[in-house]
Short mmCIF file of C-alpha atoms and ligand atoms in Angstrom, two decimals:
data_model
loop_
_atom_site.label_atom_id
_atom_site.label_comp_id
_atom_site.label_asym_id
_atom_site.label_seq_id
_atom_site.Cartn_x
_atom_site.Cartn_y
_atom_site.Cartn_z
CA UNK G 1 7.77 -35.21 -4.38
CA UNK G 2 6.49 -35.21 -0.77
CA UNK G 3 10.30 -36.66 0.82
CA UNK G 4 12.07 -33.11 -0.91
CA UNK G 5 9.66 -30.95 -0.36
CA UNK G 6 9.90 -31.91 3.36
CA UNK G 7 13.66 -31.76 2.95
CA UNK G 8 14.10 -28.52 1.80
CA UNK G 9 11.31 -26.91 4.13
CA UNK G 10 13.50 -28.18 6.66
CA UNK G 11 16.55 -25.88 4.88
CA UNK G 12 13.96 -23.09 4.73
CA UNK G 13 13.41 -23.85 8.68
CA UNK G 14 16.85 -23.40 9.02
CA UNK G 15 17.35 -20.15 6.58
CA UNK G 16 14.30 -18.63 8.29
CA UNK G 17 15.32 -18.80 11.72
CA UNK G 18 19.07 -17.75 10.96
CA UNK G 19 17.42 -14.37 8.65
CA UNK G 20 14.73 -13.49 12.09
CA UNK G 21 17.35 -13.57 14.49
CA UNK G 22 19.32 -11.07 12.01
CA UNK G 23 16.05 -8.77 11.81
CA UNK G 24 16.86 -6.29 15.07
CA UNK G 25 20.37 -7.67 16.02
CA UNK G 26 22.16 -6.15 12.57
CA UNK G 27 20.48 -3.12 10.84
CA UNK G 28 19.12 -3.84 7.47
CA UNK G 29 22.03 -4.87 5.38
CA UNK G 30 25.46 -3.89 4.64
CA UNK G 31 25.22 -2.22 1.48
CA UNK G 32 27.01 -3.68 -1.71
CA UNK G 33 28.03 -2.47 -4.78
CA UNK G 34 25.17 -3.28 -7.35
CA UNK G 35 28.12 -3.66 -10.17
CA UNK G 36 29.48 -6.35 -7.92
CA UNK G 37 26.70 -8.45 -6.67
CA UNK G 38 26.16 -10.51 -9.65
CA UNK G 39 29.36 -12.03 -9.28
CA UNK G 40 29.79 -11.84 -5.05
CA UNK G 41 26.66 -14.19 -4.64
CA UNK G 42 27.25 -16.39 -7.60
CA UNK G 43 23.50 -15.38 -9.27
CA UNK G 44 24.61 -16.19 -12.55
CA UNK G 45 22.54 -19.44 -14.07
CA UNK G 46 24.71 -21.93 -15.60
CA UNK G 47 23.89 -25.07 -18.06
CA UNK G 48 24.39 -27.18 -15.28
CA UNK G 49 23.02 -27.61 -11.67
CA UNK G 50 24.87 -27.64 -8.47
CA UNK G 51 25.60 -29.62 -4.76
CA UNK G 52 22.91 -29.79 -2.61
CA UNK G 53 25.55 -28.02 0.06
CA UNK G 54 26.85 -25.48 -2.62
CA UNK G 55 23.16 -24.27 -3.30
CA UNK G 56 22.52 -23.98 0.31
CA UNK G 57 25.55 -21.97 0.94
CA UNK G 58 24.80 -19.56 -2.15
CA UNK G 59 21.33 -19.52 -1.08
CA UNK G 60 21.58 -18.50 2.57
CA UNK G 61 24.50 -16.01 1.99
CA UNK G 62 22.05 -14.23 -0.91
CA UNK G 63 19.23 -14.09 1.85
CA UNK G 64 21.30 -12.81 4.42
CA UNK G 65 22.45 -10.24 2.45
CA UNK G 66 19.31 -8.97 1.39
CA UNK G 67 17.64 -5.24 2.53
CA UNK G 68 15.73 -6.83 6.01
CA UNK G 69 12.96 -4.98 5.68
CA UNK G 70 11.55 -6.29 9.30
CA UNK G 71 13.34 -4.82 11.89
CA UNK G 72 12.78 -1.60 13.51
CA UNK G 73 15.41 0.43 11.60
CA UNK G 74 13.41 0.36 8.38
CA UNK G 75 11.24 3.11 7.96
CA UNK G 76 11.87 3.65 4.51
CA UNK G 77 8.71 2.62 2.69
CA UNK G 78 5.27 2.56 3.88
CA UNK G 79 5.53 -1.20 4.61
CA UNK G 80 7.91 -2.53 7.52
CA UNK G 81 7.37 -4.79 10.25
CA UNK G 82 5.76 -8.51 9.56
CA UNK G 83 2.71 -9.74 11.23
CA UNK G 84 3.62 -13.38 12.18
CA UNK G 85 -0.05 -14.84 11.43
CA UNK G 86 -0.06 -12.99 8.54
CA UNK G 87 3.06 -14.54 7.13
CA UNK G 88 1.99 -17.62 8.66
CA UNK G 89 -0.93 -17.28 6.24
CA UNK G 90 1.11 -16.38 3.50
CA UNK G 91 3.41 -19.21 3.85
CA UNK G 92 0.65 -21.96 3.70
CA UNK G 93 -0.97 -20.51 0.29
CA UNK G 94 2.09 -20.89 -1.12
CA UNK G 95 2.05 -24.59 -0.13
CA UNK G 96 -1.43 -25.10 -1.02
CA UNK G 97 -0.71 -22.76 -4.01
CA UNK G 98 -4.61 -22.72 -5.29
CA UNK G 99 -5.51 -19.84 -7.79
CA UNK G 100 -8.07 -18.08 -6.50
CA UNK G 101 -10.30 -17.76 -10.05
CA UNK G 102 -13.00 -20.61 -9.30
CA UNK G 103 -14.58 -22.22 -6.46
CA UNK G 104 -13.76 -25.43 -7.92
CA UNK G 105 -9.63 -25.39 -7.37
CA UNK G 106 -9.72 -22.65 -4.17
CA UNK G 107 -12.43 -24.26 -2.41
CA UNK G 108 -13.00 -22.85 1.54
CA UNK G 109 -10.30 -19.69 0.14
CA UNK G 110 -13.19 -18.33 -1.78
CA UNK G 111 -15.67 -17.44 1.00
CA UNK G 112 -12.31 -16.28 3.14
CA UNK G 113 -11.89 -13.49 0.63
CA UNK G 114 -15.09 -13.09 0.58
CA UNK G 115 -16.03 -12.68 4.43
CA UNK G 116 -12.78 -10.44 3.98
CA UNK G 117 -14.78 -7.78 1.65
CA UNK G 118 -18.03 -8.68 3.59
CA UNK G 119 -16.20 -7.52 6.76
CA UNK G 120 -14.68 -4.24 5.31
CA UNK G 121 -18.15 -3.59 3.61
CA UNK G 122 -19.86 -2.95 6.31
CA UNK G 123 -16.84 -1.68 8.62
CA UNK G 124 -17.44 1.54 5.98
CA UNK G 125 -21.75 1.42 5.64
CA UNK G 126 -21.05 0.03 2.08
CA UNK G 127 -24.76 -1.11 0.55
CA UNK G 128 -25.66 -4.16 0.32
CA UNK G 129 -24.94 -4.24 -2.93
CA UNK G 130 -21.14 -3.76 -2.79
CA UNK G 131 -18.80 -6.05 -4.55
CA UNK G 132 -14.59 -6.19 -4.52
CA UNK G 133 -11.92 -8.32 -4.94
CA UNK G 134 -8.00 -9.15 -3.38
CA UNK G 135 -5.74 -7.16 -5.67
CA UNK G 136 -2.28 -7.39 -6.17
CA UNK G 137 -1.54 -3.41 -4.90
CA UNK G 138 -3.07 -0.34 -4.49
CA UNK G 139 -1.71 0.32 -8.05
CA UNK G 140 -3.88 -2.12 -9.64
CA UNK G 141 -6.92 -1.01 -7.02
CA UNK G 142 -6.81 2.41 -8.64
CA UNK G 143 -6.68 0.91 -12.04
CA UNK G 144 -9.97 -1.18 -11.99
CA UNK G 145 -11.38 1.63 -10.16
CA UNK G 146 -10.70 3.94 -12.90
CA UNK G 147 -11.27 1.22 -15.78
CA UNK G 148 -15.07 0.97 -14.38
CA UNK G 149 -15.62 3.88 -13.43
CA UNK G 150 -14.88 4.82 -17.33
CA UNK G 151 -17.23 2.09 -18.36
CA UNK G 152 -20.16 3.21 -15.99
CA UNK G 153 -19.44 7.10 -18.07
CA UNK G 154 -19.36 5.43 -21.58
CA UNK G 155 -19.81 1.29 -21.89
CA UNK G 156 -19.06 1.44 -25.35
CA UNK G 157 -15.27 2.10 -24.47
CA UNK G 158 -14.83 -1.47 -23.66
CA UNK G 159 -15.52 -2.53 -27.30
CA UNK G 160 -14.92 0.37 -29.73
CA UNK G 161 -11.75 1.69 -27.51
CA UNK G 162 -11.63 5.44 -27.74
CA UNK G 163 -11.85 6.95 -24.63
CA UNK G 164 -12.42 10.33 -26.34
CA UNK G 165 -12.85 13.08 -23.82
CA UNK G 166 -13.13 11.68 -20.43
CA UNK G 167 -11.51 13.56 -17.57
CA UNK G 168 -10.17 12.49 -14.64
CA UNK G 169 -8.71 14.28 -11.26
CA UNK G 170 -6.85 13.73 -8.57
CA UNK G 171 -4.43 15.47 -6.16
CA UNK G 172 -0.91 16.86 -7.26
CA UNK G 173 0.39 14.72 -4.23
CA UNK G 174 -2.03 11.17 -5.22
CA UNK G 175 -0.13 8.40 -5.91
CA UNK G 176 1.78 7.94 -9.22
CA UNK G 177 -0.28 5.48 -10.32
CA UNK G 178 -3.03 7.54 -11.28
CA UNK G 179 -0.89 8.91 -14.19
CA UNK G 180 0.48 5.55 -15.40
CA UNK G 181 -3.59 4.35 -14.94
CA UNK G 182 -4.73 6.63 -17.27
CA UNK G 183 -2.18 5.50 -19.95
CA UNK G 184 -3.23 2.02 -19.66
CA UNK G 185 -7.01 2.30 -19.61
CA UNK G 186 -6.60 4.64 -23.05
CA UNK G 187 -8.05 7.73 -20.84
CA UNK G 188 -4.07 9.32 -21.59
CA UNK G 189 -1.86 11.07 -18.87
CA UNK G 190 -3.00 14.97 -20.42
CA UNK G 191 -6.72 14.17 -19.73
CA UNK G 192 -5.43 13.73 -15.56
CA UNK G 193 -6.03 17.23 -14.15
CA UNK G 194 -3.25 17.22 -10.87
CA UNK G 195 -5.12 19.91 -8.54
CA UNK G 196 -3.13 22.20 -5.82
CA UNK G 197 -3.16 21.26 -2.30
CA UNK G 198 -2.54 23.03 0.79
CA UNK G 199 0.25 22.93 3.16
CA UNK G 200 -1.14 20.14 4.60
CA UNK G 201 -0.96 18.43 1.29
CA UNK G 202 -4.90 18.23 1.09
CA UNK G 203 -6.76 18.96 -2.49
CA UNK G 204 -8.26 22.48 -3.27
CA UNK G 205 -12.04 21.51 -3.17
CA UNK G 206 -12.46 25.10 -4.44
CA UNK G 207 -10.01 24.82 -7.76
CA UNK G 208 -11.17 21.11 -8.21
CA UNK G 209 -14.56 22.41 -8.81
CA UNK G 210 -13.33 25.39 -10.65
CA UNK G 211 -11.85 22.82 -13.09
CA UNK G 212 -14.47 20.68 -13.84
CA UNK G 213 -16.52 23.58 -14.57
CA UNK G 214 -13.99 24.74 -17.07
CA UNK G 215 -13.74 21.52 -18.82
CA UNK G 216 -17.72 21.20 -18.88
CA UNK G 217 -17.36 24.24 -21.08
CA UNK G 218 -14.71 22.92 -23.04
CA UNK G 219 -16.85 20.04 -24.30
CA UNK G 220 -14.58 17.69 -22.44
CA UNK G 221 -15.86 14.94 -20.15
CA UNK G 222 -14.97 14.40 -16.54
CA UNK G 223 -15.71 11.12 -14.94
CA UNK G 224 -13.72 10.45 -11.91
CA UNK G 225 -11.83 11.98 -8.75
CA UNK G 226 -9.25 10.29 -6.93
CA UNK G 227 -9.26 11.05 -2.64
CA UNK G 228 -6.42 9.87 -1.17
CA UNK G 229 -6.90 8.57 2.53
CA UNK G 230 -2.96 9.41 3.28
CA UNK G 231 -1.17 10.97 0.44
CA UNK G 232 2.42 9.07 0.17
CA UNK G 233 4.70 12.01 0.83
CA UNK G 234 2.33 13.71 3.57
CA UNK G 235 -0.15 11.18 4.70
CA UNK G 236 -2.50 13.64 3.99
CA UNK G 237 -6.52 12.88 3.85
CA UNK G 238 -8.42 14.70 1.28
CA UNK G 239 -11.47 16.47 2.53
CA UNK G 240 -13.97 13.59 1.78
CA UNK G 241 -17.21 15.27 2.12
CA UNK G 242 -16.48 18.16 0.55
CA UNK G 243 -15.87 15.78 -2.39
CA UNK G 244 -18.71 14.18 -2.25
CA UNK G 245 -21.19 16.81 -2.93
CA UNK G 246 -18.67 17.61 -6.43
CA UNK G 247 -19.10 14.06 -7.32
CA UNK G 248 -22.62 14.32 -6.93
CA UNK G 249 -23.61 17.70 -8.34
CA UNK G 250 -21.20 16.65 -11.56
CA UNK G 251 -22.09 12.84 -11.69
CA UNK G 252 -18.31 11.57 -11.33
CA UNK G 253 -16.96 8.82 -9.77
CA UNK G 254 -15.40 9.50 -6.50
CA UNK G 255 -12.78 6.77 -5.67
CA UNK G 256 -10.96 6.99 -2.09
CA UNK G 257 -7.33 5.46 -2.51
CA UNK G 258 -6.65 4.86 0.63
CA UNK G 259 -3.51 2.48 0.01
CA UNK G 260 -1.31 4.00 2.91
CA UNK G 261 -3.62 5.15 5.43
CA UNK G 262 -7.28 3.43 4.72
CA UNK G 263 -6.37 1.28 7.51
CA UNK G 264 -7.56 3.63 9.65
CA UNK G 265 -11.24 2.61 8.86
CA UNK G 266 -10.48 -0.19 11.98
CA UNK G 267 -10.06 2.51 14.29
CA UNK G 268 -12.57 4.46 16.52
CA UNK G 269 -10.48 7.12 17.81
CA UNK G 270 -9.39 8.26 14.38
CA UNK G 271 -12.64 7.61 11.85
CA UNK G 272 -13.53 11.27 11.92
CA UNK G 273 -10.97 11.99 9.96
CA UNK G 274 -12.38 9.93 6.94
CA UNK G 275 -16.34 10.98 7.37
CA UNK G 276 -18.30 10.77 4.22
CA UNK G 277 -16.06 7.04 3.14
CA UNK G 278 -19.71 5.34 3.07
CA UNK G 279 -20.60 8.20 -0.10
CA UNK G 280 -17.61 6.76 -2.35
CA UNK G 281 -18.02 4.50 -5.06
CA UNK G 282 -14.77 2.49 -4.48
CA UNK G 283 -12.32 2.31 -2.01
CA UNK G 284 -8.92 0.51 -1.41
CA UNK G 285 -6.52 -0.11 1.31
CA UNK G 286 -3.38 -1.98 1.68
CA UNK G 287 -2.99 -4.39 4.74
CA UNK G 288 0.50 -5.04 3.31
CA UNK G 289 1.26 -1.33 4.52
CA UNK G 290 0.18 -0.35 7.90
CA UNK G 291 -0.94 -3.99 9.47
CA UNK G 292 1.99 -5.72 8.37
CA UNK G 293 0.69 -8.29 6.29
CA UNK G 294 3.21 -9.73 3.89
CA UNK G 295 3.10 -7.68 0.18
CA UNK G 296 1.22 -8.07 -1.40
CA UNK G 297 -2.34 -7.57 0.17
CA UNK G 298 -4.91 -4.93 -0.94
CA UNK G 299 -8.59 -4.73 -0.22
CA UNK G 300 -10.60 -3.11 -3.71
CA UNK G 301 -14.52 -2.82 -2.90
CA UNK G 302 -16.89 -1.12 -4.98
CA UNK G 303 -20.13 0.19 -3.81
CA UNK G 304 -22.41 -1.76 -6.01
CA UNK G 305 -21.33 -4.77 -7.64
CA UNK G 306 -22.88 -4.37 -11.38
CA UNK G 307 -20.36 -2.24 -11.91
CA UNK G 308 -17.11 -4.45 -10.93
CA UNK G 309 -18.84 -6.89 -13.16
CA UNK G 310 -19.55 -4.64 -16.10
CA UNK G 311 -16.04 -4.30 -16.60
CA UNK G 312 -14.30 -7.56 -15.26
CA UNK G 313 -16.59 -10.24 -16.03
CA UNK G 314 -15.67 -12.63 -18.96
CA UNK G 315 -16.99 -15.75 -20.34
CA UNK G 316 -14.10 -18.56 -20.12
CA UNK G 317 -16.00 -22.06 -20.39
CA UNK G 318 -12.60 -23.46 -19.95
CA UNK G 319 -12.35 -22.03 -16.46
CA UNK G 320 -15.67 -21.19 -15.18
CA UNK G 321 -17.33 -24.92 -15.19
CA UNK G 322 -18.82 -25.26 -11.93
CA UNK G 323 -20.74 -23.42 -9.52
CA UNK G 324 -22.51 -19.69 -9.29
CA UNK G 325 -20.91 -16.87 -10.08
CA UNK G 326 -20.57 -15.18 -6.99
CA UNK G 327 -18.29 -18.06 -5.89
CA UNK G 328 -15.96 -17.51 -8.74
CA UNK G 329 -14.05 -15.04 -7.89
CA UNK G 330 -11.94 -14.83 -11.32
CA UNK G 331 -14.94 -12.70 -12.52
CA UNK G 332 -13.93 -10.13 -10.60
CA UNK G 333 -10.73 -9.67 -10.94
CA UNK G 334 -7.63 -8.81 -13.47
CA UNK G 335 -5.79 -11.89 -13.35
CA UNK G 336 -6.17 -15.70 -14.92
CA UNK G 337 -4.13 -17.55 -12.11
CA UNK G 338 -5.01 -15.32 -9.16
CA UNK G 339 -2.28 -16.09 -6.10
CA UNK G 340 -4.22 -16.36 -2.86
CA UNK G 341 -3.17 -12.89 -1.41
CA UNK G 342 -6.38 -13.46 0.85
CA UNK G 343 -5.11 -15.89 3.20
CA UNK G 344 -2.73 -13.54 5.12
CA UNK G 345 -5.06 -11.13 5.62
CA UNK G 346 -7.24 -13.17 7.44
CA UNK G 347 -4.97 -15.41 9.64
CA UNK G 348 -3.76 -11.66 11.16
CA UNK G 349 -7.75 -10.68 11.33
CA UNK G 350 -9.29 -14.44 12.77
CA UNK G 351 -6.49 -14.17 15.49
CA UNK G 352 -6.64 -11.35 17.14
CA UNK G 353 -9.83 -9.58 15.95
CA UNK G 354 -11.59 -6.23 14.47
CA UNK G 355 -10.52 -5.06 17.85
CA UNK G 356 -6.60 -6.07 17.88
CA UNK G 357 -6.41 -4.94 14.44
CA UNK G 358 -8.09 -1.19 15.76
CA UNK G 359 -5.31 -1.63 18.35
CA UNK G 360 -2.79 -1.87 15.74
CA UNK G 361 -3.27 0.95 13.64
CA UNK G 362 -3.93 3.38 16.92
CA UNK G 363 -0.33 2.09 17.84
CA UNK G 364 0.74 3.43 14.85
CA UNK G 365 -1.45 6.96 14.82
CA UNK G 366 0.26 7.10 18.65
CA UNK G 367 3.63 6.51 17.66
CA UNK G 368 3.66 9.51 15.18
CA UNK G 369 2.32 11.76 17.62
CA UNK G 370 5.51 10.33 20.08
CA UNK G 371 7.63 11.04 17.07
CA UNK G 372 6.09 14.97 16.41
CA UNK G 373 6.41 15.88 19.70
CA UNK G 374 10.00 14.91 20.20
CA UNK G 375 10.72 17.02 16.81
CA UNK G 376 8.70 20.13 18.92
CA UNK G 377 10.79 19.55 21.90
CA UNK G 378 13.96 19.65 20.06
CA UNK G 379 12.46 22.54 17.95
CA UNK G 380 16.47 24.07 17.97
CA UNK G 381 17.81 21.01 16.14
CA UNK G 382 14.69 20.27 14.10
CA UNK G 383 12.26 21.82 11.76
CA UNK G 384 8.76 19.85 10.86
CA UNK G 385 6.93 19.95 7.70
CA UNK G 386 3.78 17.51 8.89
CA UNK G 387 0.99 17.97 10.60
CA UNK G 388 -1.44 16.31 13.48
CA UNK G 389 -3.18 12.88 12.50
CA UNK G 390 -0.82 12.04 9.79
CA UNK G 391 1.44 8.87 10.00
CA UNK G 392 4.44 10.35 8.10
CA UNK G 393 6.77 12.86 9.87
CA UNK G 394 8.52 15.12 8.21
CA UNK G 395 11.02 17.31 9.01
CA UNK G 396 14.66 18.20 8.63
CA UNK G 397 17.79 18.23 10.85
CA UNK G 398 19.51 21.03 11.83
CA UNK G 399 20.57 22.36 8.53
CA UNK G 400 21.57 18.95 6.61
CA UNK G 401 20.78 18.36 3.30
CA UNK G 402 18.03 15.66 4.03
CA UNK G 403 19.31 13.59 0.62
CA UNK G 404 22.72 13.43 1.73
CA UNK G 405 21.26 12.37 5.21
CA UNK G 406 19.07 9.53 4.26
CA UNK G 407 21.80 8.46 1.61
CA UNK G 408 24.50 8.01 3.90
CA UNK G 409 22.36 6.18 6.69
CA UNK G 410 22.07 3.60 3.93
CA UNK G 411 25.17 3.66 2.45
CA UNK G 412 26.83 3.37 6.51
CA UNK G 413 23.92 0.60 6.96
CA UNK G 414 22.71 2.36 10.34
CA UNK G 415 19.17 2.54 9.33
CA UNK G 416 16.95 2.98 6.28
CA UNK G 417 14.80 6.33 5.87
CA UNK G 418 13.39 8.28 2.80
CA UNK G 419 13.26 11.75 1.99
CA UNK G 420 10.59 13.29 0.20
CA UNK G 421 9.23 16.90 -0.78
CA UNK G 422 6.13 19.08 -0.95
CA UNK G 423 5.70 22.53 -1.30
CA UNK G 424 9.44 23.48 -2.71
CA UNK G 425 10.93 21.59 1.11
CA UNK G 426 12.80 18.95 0.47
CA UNK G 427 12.99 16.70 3.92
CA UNK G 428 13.16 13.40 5.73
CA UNK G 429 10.20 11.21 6.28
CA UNK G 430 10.10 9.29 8.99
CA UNK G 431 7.11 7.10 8.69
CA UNK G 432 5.25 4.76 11.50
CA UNK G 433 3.97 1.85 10.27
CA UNK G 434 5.21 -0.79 11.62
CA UNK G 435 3.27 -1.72 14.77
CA UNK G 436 5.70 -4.00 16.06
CA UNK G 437 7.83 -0.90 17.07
CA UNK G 438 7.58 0.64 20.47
CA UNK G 439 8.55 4.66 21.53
CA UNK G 440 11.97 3.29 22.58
CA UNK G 441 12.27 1.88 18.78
CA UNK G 442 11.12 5.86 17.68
CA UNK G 443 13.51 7.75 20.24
CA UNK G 444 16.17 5.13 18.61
CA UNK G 445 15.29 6.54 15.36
CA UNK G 446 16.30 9.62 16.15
CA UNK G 447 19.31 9.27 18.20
CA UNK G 448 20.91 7.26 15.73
CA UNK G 449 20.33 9.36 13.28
CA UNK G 450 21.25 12.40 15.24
CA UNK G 451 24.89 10.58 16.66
CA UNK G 452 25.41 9.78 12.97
CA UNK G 453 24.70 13.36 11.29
CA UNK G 454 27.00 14.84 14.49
CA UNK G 455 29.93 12.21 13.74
CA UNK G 456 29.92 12.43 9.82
CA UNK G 457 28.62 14.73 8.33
C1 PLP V 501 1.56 2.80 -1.88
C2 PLP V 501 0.51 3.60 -2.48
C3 PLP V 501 -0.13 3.15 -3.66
C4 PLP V 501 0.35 1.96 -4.42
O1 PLP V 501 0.12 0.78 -3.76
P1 PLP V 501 0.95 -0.52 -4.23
O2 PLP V 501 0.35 -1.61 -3.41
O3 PLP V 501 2.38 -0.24 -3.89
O4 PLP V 501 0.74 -0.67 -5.69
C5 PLP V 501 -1.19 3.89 -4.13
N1 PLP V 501 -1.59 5.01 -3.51
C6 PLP V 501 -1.00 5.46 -2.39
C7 PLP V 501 -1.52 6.70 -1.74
C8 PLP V 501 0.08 4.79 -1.85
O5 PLP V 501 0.69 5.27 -0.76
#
């Protein structure tokens, strides 16, 4: 066992160093046909195994043909960029490979995702009483979040199903998820009330409350309000005080997605802009997004930690055989065998510290503003939907259909960029998240694009 697995980490040595050299030096992939690729790579699995140097071959030319999402031509999700002591983290759980359910098979893992949620905790004045756990996305961080806060409204849910009337709200621009949530936790996708925004992309606080009111009358039930720190179109942040005093007056849960941009809880400059965080009852963010952290890695805390229980807590004598509670961290969670998605996150924080990880995302916050004022400068070639503080830029070029734009950037394998829309504009978005790019990488951005749109189309 030991002699191949040292063999082939050597191959993966080999692979690795060939795929990082590949990360700046060649876009992010020349684009294939999808009818074509099962055949092109050889994917297909076959009764009967293969050469050591045949595998090898298939293998690297699969890999190097695979979307790089690392260099500083992708900008088209709100992940890019890798942290190196992240994936240096990330890379060792999979060789230790514990599952992060008891203390008894994670051992010294368990109290590093739990100094993790300590840490956070207190970065945002949680109580003492605040629980959490590593989840596998900010999808699943807005499920539990809704799942309890449903059980905190009504615990008999949990056994007699039926979630009857129960409300729930969130932005038109939050996060799909919230939709899909609501299906799975038996709430339903009609009882999700999607409120207007403003140009910025920020919820009405006036027709939210208007809303609830109106459902109050109808008999109906609301329980819980989704704020997004950074909707994923505008990077917009919800007015979070605001909020507050409607969850309060109305006794609903007020959950703070902050998937995209809740990293911004490290930063001094830029924690105005999420006052009132410590009044939420949960509150997620995704290291895998803006600190480059390998996906996936997401940060769930809830303010007091009955509640986290109430719902996820289950008796399993076959698991849960040594040691307290608190240090078994499957009671906490959704999944059995939990991967350790906790490691990464701190190797990146131990290294370089709450204060280079403040550094990072105010690199980030700086390079947007680089990239709105070069749109203002050019104000004859460009037009720009976003606004101040926000880490996606959007805008459009000259008069190009912004589809057709980001499409053929891909399809031409010059750089990857999504489009998006709000408010009947459909546009580019340039987002910056990845830290490891500089202003040069930014003004890049934009000449490439613009010497491409001139050229072709
Ligand atoms: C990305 C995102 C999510 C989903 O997070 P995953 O980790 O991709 O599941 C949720 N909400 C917002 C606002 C996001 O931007």
């Amino acid at each position: 066992m030991s002699e191949k697995l040292y063999k082939d980490i050597s191959t993966f040595k080999v692979l690795a160093d060939e795929l990082i050299s590949e990360f700046n030096s060649k876009a992010i992939s020349i684009k294939h046909n999808p009818l074509e690729v099962l055949k092109k790579f050889d994917i297909s699995l076959d009764e009967n195994g293969i050469s050591e140097e045949k595998f090898i071959k298939i293998l690297r030319n699969i890999v190097l043909n695979t979307p790089k999402t690392s260099g500083n031509l992708f900008f088209n999700q709100l992940f890019g960029g890798l942290n190196s002591k992240a994936a240096l983290g990330d890379l060792l759980a999979v060789i230790l490979n514990n599952s992060m359910a008891t203390y008894k098979i994670s051992g010294p893992m368990v109290e590093i995702e739990k100094e993790i949620l300590k840490k956070v905790s207190s970065i945002i004045n949680y109580p003492k009483e605040y629980g959490g756990t590593i989840a596998t996305g900010g999808s699943m961080c807005n499920f539990m979040a809704l799942i309890i806060a449903r059980d905190k409204k009504n615990n008999t849910i949990k056994n007699k199903g039926n979630s009857g009337k129960l409300i729930c709200y969130a932005s038109e621009n939050a996060h799909y998820s919230i939709d899909k949530n609501a299906s799975f936790s038996g709430i339903g996708r009609d009882n999700v009330r999607h409120i207007n925004t403003n140009k910025k992309g920020e919820i009405d606080v006036i027709e939210l409350e208007k809303k609830i009111i109106e459902d109050k009358k109808n008999g109906l039930n609301p329980f819980f309000v989704n704020i997004s720190i950074g909707t994923t179109v505008m990077g917009a942040i919800d007015p979070i005080k605001e909020i507050s005093i409607i969850c309060k007056k109305y006794d609903l849960w007020m959950h703070i997605d902050g998937s995209y941009c809740g990293s911004i809880i490290f930063s001094n400059q830029y924690k105005y802009l999420i006052e009132g965080i410590n009044e939420s009852d949960s509150f997620c963010f995704n290291p895998h997004k803006t600190l480059g952290a390998p996906l996936s890695s997401s940060v769930f805390l809830v303010r007091n930690k009955k509640h986290l229980s109430n719902s996820f807590s289950n008796k399993a004598e076959y698991l849960y055989q040594t040691d307290d509670d608190d240090y078994n961290l499957g009671k906490f969670s959704f999944e059995c065998g939990r991967r350790n998605n906790s490691l990464k996150f701190w190797t990146l924080w131990k290294s370089i510290g709450t204060k280079g990880i403040e550094k990072m995302v105010d690199h980030n916050y700086e390079l947007s503003h680089y990239a709105r004022e070069y749109i203002k400068k050019n104000s004859d070639k460009y037009t720009l939907y976003s606004y101040e503080n926000s880490l996606s830029i959007c805008f459009n070029y000259k008069n190009i259909d912004p589809i057709k734009l980001c499409t053929e950037l891909y399809n031409k394998n010059k750089l990857m960029v999504g489009y998006g829309n709000h408010k009947n504009n459909t546009f580019v978005r340039l987002v910056t998240v990845n830290r490891e790019n500089t202003k040069n990488d930014i003004l890049n951005f934009f000449k490439t694009l613009e010497d491409f749109a001139n050229e072709n189309l």
